[in-house]
Amino acid sequence: MKIVCIGGGPAGLYAALLMKKLRPEHDVTVVERNKPYDTFGWGVVFSDATLANMREWDAETAADIERAFNHWDDIELEFRGRRIRSGGHGFVGIGRKKLLNLLQARCEALGVRLVFESEAESDADFPEADLVIASDGVNSKVRRRHAEVFKPDIVTRPNRFIWLGTTKLYDAFNFSFVRTEHGWFQAHVYQFDEKTTTFIVETTETTWLAHGLDKLDSDASVAFCERLFADHLRIEAPRPASPSVPQGDLPGPAEPELRSHKLMTNARHLRGSAWLAFQHVACEHWSFFNGRSHVVLMGDAVHTAHFAIGSGTKLAIEDAIELARQFERFGHAPERIPQVLAEYEALRRVDVLRLQNAAWNAMEWFEVVGARYAETLPPEQFMYSMLTRSQRISHENLRLRDAAWLEGFERWFAERAGLELPAGSKPPPPMFTPFTLRGTRLANRVVVSPMAQYRAQDGVAGDYHLAHLGARAMGGAGLVFAEMTCPSPDARITPSCPGLWNDAQRDAWKRIVDFVHANSDARIALQLGHAGPKGSTNEPWNGRGADQPLAEANWPLLAASALPYQSGVTAVPRAMDRADMDRVRDDFVAATRRAAEAGFDWLELHCAHGYLLSSFISPLTNRRADEYGGSLANRLRWPLEVFAAMRAAWPRQRPMSVRISAHDWVEGGITPADAVEIARAFKAAGCDLIDCSSGQVSPLQKPVYGRMYQTPFADRIRNEAGIATMAVGAISEADHVNSIVAAGRADLCAVARPHLANPAWTLTEAARIGWTGIAWPKPYASGKAQMETLFAREKAARAAAPAGPAEREPV
């Protein structure tokens, strides 16, 4: 076959050498616009597993790289005068120029034709080629020429960064954070050869502009960064830093007696500012036939991964390996190319998406670090948050990497939560630390989410509710929520919803509350809510399913505006007038008093999911023209009034939370930024915690589901609005809870479906991760020992089993 690689980066060069090595008869050419053995850039990183793959496919190249690379295991944070180090992370660093030179030399040795200083404008420049590999980078001309085929999604991110180098050598992957009067800067620092270190400086667009960096040329920007990071570049050991970070303008130059290493740039070929904005690239299609040649995108031309996890080179190399693997599988012949490219894309797309998602999470962390984490998290927790920023590094994975560091962090976290640990004792995992709001102390951070059961008779909770909630309280959770309970008959979702509009209902709830208090360490919470426009429907398993109106005996509906939840299906509600507002507010207050009399430890107001109070908050459902519609402040006016009245009636020492839909998942609806403002408003009214759910406001919603998919809402609200939060949604294992709580992304985790499948989910997860410090109900003690033993045996068996080379997840 005749193969042409457009672009002499890692993807094009490695694909060329593999194809030539596998079939010397192939005619392989690499076309590169730069001069021979000349390239730009500092160091690149990739994983140990990628290097293992390279050994398998071309041992000689791998050996050359191993002789040239720098390997390190540690990550070090410099933040607020502290240095914190964690090990076991496993990176390989090599100069980009050195890597390309090695690949160029190997290509030449194999007989690949290298054509330098030649600008390829298009795949059409090579009509005789059977296969054109377009590895021409993030600004790919081939991709741009055939945009209607490849359908690229290109997003320019808001942060600015400058890629520099220094002669100061670091023995860890270093992250340094410096605060200025206009905002935070961070440096990503890693040594890549025996005398040079990559030094990437990054900040937000706002901070970049405020310092006038958009007006500086390359040399002036370098000088700015040298002053900014003078303490980190000093040749002598710096003096012990102050525990607090001073306010004010840039740090001044190093003291005269202390000399600093210089920063260097090799981007003087760029006109104007040397600061860049990252471009996220993802293509819907990766290949096509142009009438003469098959064309396939590779490397940054088809996908990019932010440098926050250092996977761009890894993706490029593994693209080349996978393409070669598929030619080996299907045959090295022109007629096999369509099959090869189809399978190549199908397989690579999965791995690329996984890494791009991780890179996206890490990138977003650095984009908001100044506004969200640097000002709120203590250094210990900031380090944990940074290490887990990709959301692919879990709590237990950190234990595998550096058990000593993690145990020290767990001890710090437990003591911060109020535990006094004896010297030498094992600290509990974060999910099993206590949490206190007002006068209520929870034994751990696990919450049984409020889950509708539709088993009440005339609003009265019965034996079913006693068994359901009692079992889950005895199952180890720190807090158990009863399902949404209604303050009036017309507030119900279905005829089988529980209520609290009379004393008989109060007494039925008191029976359950008393059982929970007498037979477990759990606290029990009540969620009060009004169905509004989503009321008068049948139970989900009856009739036509959930959110479908009753066939008979319907009741009138209320809402912010006369808009049905499902047009043409559900009844049109009446837009509430002031008399309706007063009546419903008073119903909530009366139910609040009964909840206190029943002995509930915690009260939550339901302002989510399209129910009555939610219908006021969302612009999708509130079209009012009075003082309760229009701006967000107006739309919040009545829900805040209801909350304030309930707070006044609820015992002061007991906490109150509010559940909100932090994202409507519909254009024009509530956004996560709005959710922060909603949380601030309820905090000002006396709310203690925000329960961060999303959606169910409109049937037009298009949520993006996934593991812990709603946790980012809890994270943002907690760290921007400054209020405790509860994360919900697709949280299904101890590792999820530990990671969320430890990183400060939420204070509590509500677990729903896993608790339906296993009432003792919390006890089970404790045994699974080897935490024996949790108390079981005394009659169940023998089961505790047996379960812990069984899980310990399974863990030991897995540890003893032979393991192949494992990919370390990106940090």
Coordinates of C-alpha atoms in Angstrom, one line a residue, residues 403-712:
A403 CA -1.6 4.4 51.6
A404 CA 0.5 6.4 54.1
W405 CA -0.6 9.7 52.6
L406 CA -4.2 8.8 52.4
E407 CA -4.3 7.5 56.0
G408 CA -2.8 10.8 57.1
F409 CA -5.5 12.6 55.2
E410 CA -8.2 10.4 56.7
R411 CA -7.0 11.2 60.2
W412 CA -7.0 14.9 59.4
F413 CA -10.5 14.7 58.0
A414 CA -11.8 12.7 61.0
E415 CA -10.4 15.0 63.5
R416 CA -11.8 18.0 61.6
A417 CA -15.2 16.3 61.8
G418 CA -14.9 16.2 65.6
L419 CA -13.5 12.7 66.3
E420 CA -10.8 12.2 68.9
L421 CA -8.6 9.3 67.6
P422 CA -6.3 7.4 69.9
A423 CA -2.6 7.5 68.8
G424 CA -1.9 4.6 66.4
S425 CA -5.6 3.9 65.7
K426 CA -6.9 3.5 62.2
P427 CA -8.9 6.5 61.1
P428 CA -12.4 5.9 59.6
P429 CA -13.0 6.5 55.9
P430 CA -14.6 10.0 55.3
M431 CA -18.1 8.5 54.7
F432 CA -18.0 7.1 58.3
T433 CA -17.2 10.4 59.9
P434 CA -19.9 12.3 61.8
F435 CA -21.6 15.4 60.5
T436 CA -23.4 18.0 62.6
L437 CA -25.9 20.7 61.7
R438 CA -27.4 22.8 64.4
G439 CA -28.2 20.4 67.2
T440 CA -28.4 17.2 65.1
R441 CA -25.4 15.0 64.8
L442 CA -25.3 12.2 62.1
A443 CA -23.2 9.2 62.7
N444 CA -22.0 9.1 59.1
R445 CA -22.4 10.8 55.7
V446 CA -24.8 8.3 54.1
V447 CA -28.4 9.4 53.6
V448 CA -31.4 7.2 52.5
S449 CA -32.9 9.4 49.8
P450 CA -36.6 10.3 50.0
M451 CA -38.2 7.7 47.6
A452 CA -41.9 7.7 46.8
Q453 CA -43.5 4.4 47.8
Y454 CA -47.3 5.3 47.3
R455 CA -48.5 3.0 50.1
A456 CA -50.3 5.4 52.4
Q457 CA -54.1 5.1 53.2
D458 CA -55.9 8.4 53.4
G459 CA -52.4 10.0 53.9
V460 CA -51.6 7.8 56.9
A461 CA -48.2 6.1 57.0
G462 CA -48.7 2.5 58.1
D463 CA -46.9 -0.8 58.7
Y464 CA -45.4 -0.7 55.2
H465 CA -43.6 2.6 56.1
L466 CA -42.5 1.2 59.5
A467 CA -40.9 -1.8 57.8
H468 CA -39.5 0.2 54.9
L469 CA -37.9 3.0 56.9
G470 CA -37.1 1.0 59.9
A471 CA -35.1 -1.6 57.9
R472 CA -33.1 1.2 56.3
A473 CA -32.4 2.9 59.6
M474 CA -31.1 -0.4 61.0
G475 CA -29.1 -0.7 57.8
G476 CA -26.5 1.8 58.9
A477 CA -27.3 5.1 57.2
G478 CA -26.7 8.2 59.2
L479 CA -30.0 9.8 58.0
V480 CA -33.2 8.3 56.7
F481 CA -35.6 10.4 54.7
A482 CA -39.3 9.6 54.6
E483 CA -40.8 10.1 51.1
M484 CA -42.3 13.5 50.1
T485 CA -45.2 14.1 52.5
C486 CA -48.0 16.5 51.7
P487 CA -49.5 19.3 53.8
S488 CA -53.0 19.0 52.4
P489 CA -55.1 16.4 50.4
D490 CA -54.8 18.5 47.2
A491 CA -51.0 18.6 47.6
R492 CA -50.6 14.9 46.8
I493 CA -49.0 13.4 43.7
T494 CA -51.3 10.3 44.0
P495 CA -54.1 9.2 46.3
S496 CA -51.5 6.9 48.0
C497 CA -49.1 9.7 49.1
P498 CA -48.6 10.2 52.8
G499 CA -49.7 13.4 54.4
L500 CA -49.4 15.5 57.6
W501 CA -52.6 17.6 57.6
N502 CA -54.2 15.9 60.6
D503 CA -53.2 14.5 64.0
A504 CA -53.9 10.9 63.0
Q505 CA -51.2 11.2 60.4
R506 CA -48.9 12.9 62.9
D507 CA -49.3 10.0 65.4
A508 CA -48.6 7.4 62.6
W509 CA -45.4 9.2 61.8
K510 CA -44.5 9.4 65.5
R511 CA -44.7 5.6 65.8
I512 CA -42.2 5.3 63.0
V513 CA -39.9 8.0 64.3
D514 CA -39.9 6.4 67.8
F515 CA -39.0 3.0 66.3
V516 CA -36.0 4.5 64.4
H517 CA -34.7 6.3 67.5
A518 CA -35.2 3.2 69.7
N519 CA -33.6 0.6 67.3
S520 CA -30.8 2.4 65.4
D521 CA -28.3 5.2 65.5
A522 CA -29.9 6.9 62.5
R523 CA -31.6 10.2 62.5
I524 CA -34.9 10.5 60.6
A525 CA -36.0 13.4 58.3
L526 CA -39.3 14.4 56.8
Q527 CA -39.6 16.0 53.3
L528 CA -42.6 18.3 52.9
G529 CA -43.8 19.1 49.4
H530 CA -46.8 20.0 47.3
A531 CA -47.3 18.3 43.9
G532 CA -48.7 21.4 42.2
P533 CA -49.2 20.8 38.5
K534 CA -48.0 17.2 38.8
G535 CA -50.7 16.1 41.2
S536 CA -53.8 14.0 40.8
T537 CA -52.0 11.2 39.0
N538 CA -52.1 7.4 39.5
E539 CA -49.4 5.3 41.1
P540 CA -46.6 4.5 38.6
W541 CA -47.6 0.9 38.3
N542 CA -51.3 1.6 37.8
G543 CA -53.1 2.8 34.6
R544 CA -50.8 4.2 32.0
G545 CA -47.8 4.8 34.2
A546 CA -46.1 7.7 36.1
D547 CA -47.4 11.3 35.7
Q548 CA -50.6 10.1 34.1
P549 CA -53.8 11.6 35.4
L550 CA -56.3 9.6 37.4
A551 CA -59.2 8.1 35.5
E552 CA -61.6 9.5 38.1
A553 CA -61.8 11.4 41.4
N554 CA -59.3 14.0 40.3
W555 CA -58.8 17.2 42.3
P556 CA -58.0 20.7 41.1
L557 CA -54.4 21.6 40.5
L558 CA -52.4 24.7 41.5
A559 CA -49.2 26.2 39.9
A560 CA -47.4 29.4 39.4
S561 CA -48.9 29.7 36.0
A562 CA -51.7 28.0 34.1
L563 CA -49.3 25.6 32.3
P564 CA -49.9 21.8 32.3
Y565 CA -46.9 19.6 33.0
Q566 CA -47.7 17.6 29.9
S567 CA -49.6 19.5 27.3
G568 CA -52.7 17.6 26.2
V569 CA -52.2 14.9 28.9
T570 CA -52.3 16.4 32.4
A571 CA -54.9 18.9 33.6
V572 CA -54.3 22.6 33.3
P573 CA -53.6 24.0 36.8
R574 CA -55.0 27.2 38.1
A575 CA -52.5 30.1 38.5
M576 CA -52.3 30.8 42.2
D577 CA -53.6 34.1 43.6
R578 CA -52.6 35.6 46.8
A579 CA -55.3 33.8 48.8
D580 CA -54.1 30.5 47.4
M581 CA -50.5 31.4 48.5
D582 CA -51.6 32.3 52.0
R583 CA -53.6 29.1 52.4
V584 CA -50.8 26.8 51.1
R585 CA -48.2 28.6 53.1
D586 CA -50.3 28.1 56.3
D587 CA -50.8 24.4 55.4
F588 CA -47.0 24.0 55.2
V589 CA -46.6 25.7 58.6
A590 CA -49.2 23.5 60.2
A591 CA -47.5 20.4 58.8
T592 CA -44.2 21.7 60.1
R593 CA -45.6 21.9 63.6
R594 CA -47.0 18.4 63.4
A595 CA -43.6 17.1 62.1
A596 CA -41.9 18.6 65.1
E597 CA -44.5 17.0 67.4
A598 CA -43.9 13.7 65.7
G599 CA -40.2 14.0 66.7
F600 CA -38.5 14.2 63.3
D601 CA -34.9 15.3 63.6
W602 CA -34.7 17.1 60.3
L603 CA -37.1 18.9 57.9
E604 CA -36.7 19.4 54.2
L605 CA -38.8 21.6 51.9
H606 CA -39.2 20.2 48.4
C607 CA -38.6 22.9 45.8
A608 CA -37.6 20.7 42.9
H609 CA -38.8 18.5 40.1
G610 CA -41.6 20.7 38.8
Y611 CA -43.8 20.5 41.9
L612 CA -45.6 23.5 43.2
L613 CA -42.7 25.5 44.7
S614 CA -40.4 24.5 41.8
S615 CA -43.1 25.8 39.4
F616 CA -42.5 29.3 40.8
I617 CA -38.7 29.1 40.6
S618 CA -38.2 27.8 37.0
P619 CA -38.8 30.3 34.1
L620 CA -40.1 27.3 32.1
T621 CA -43.1 27.1 34.4
N622 CA -43.5 30.6 35.8
R623 CA -44.9 33.1 33.3
R624 CA -46.4 35.4 35.8
A625 CA -46.4 39.2 35.2
D626 CA -46.8 40.2 38.9
E627 CA -44.2 40.5 41.6
Y628 CA -43.9 36.7 41.7
G629 CA -42.7 36.3 38.1
G630 CA -40.0 37.6 35.9
S631 CA -36.6 37.9 37.5
L632 CA -35.1 35.0 39.6
A633 CA -35.5 37.2 42.7
N634 CA -39.2 37.6 42.0
R635 CA -39.7 33.9 41.2
L636 CA -38.1 33.0 44.5
R637 CA -40.2 35.4 46.5
W638 CA -43.1 33.1 47.4
P639 CA -41.0 29.9 48.0
L640 CA -38.8 31.9 50.3
E641 CA -41.8 33.2 52.1
V642 CA -43.0 29.6 52.6
F643 CA -39.6 28.5 53.8
A644 CA -39.3 31.4 56.3
A645 CA -42.7 30.7 57.8
M646 CA -41.7 27.0 58.2
R647 CA -38.3 27.9 59.7
A648 CA -40.1 30.1 62.3
A649 CA -42.3 27.2 63.2
W650 CA -39.6 24.5 63.3
P651 CA -37.5 24.0 66.4
R652 CA -34.4 26.2 66.2
Q653 CA -32.0 23.4 67.2
R654 CA -33.1 21.2 64.4
P655 CA -31.8 21.7 60.8
M656 CA -33.8 22.5 57.7
S657 CA -32.8 21.7 54.1
V658 CA -34.2 22.5 50.7
R659 CA -34.2 20.3 47.7
I660 CA -33.8 22.1 44.4
S661 CA -33.5 21.3 40.7
A662 CA -30.1 22.7 40.1
H663 CA -30.5 22.2 36.3
D664 CA -33.7 22.0 34.3
W665 CA -31.8 20.3 31.3
V666 CA -33.9 22.5 29.0
E667 CA -32.7 25.6 27.1
G668 CA -34.1 28.7 28.9
G669 CA -34.5 26.9 32.2
I670 CA -32.7 26.9 35.5
T671 CA -28.9 26.6 35.0
P672 CA -26.2 25.6 37.6
A673 CA -25.2 29.3 37.8
D674 CA -28.9 30.1 38.7
A675 CA -28.7 27.3 41.3
V676 CA -25.9 29.0 43.1
E677 CA -28.1 32.1 43.5
I678 CA -31.1 30.1 44.6
A679 CA -28.9 28.4 47.3
R680 CA -27.6 31.8 48.5
A681 CA -31.2 33.1 48.8
F682 CA -32.3 30.1 50.9
K683 CA -29.1 30.3 53.0
A684 CA -30.0 33.9 53.8
A685 CA -33.5 32.8 54.8
G686 CA -32.0 30.3 57.3
C687 CA -31.5 27.1 55.3
D688 CA -28.8 24.8 56.6
L689 CA -28.2 22.6 53.5
I690 CA -29.1 22.3 49.9
D691 CA -30.2 18.9 48.5
C692 CA -28.9 19.1 45.0
S693 CA -31.1 17.3 42.5
S694 CA -32.0 18.2 38.9
G695 CA -34.5 17.9 36.2
Q696 CA -38.1 16.6 36.1
V697 CA -39.4 20.2 35.6
S698 CA -40.2 19.7 31.9
P699 CA -40.9 16.5 29.9
L700 CA -38.6 18.1 27.2
Q701 CA -35.5 17.7 29.4
K702 CA -32.4 16.1 28.0
P703 CA -30.2 15.2 31.0
V704 CA -26.7 13.9 30.6
Y705 CA -26.7 10.8 32.8
G706 CA -23.6 9.1 34.2
R707 CA -21.8 8.1 37.3
M708 CA -22.3 10.7 40.0
Y709 CA -23.8 13.0 37.3
Q710 CA -25.5 15.4 39.6
T711 CA -22.6 15.8 42.1
P712 CA -21.1 18.8 40.2

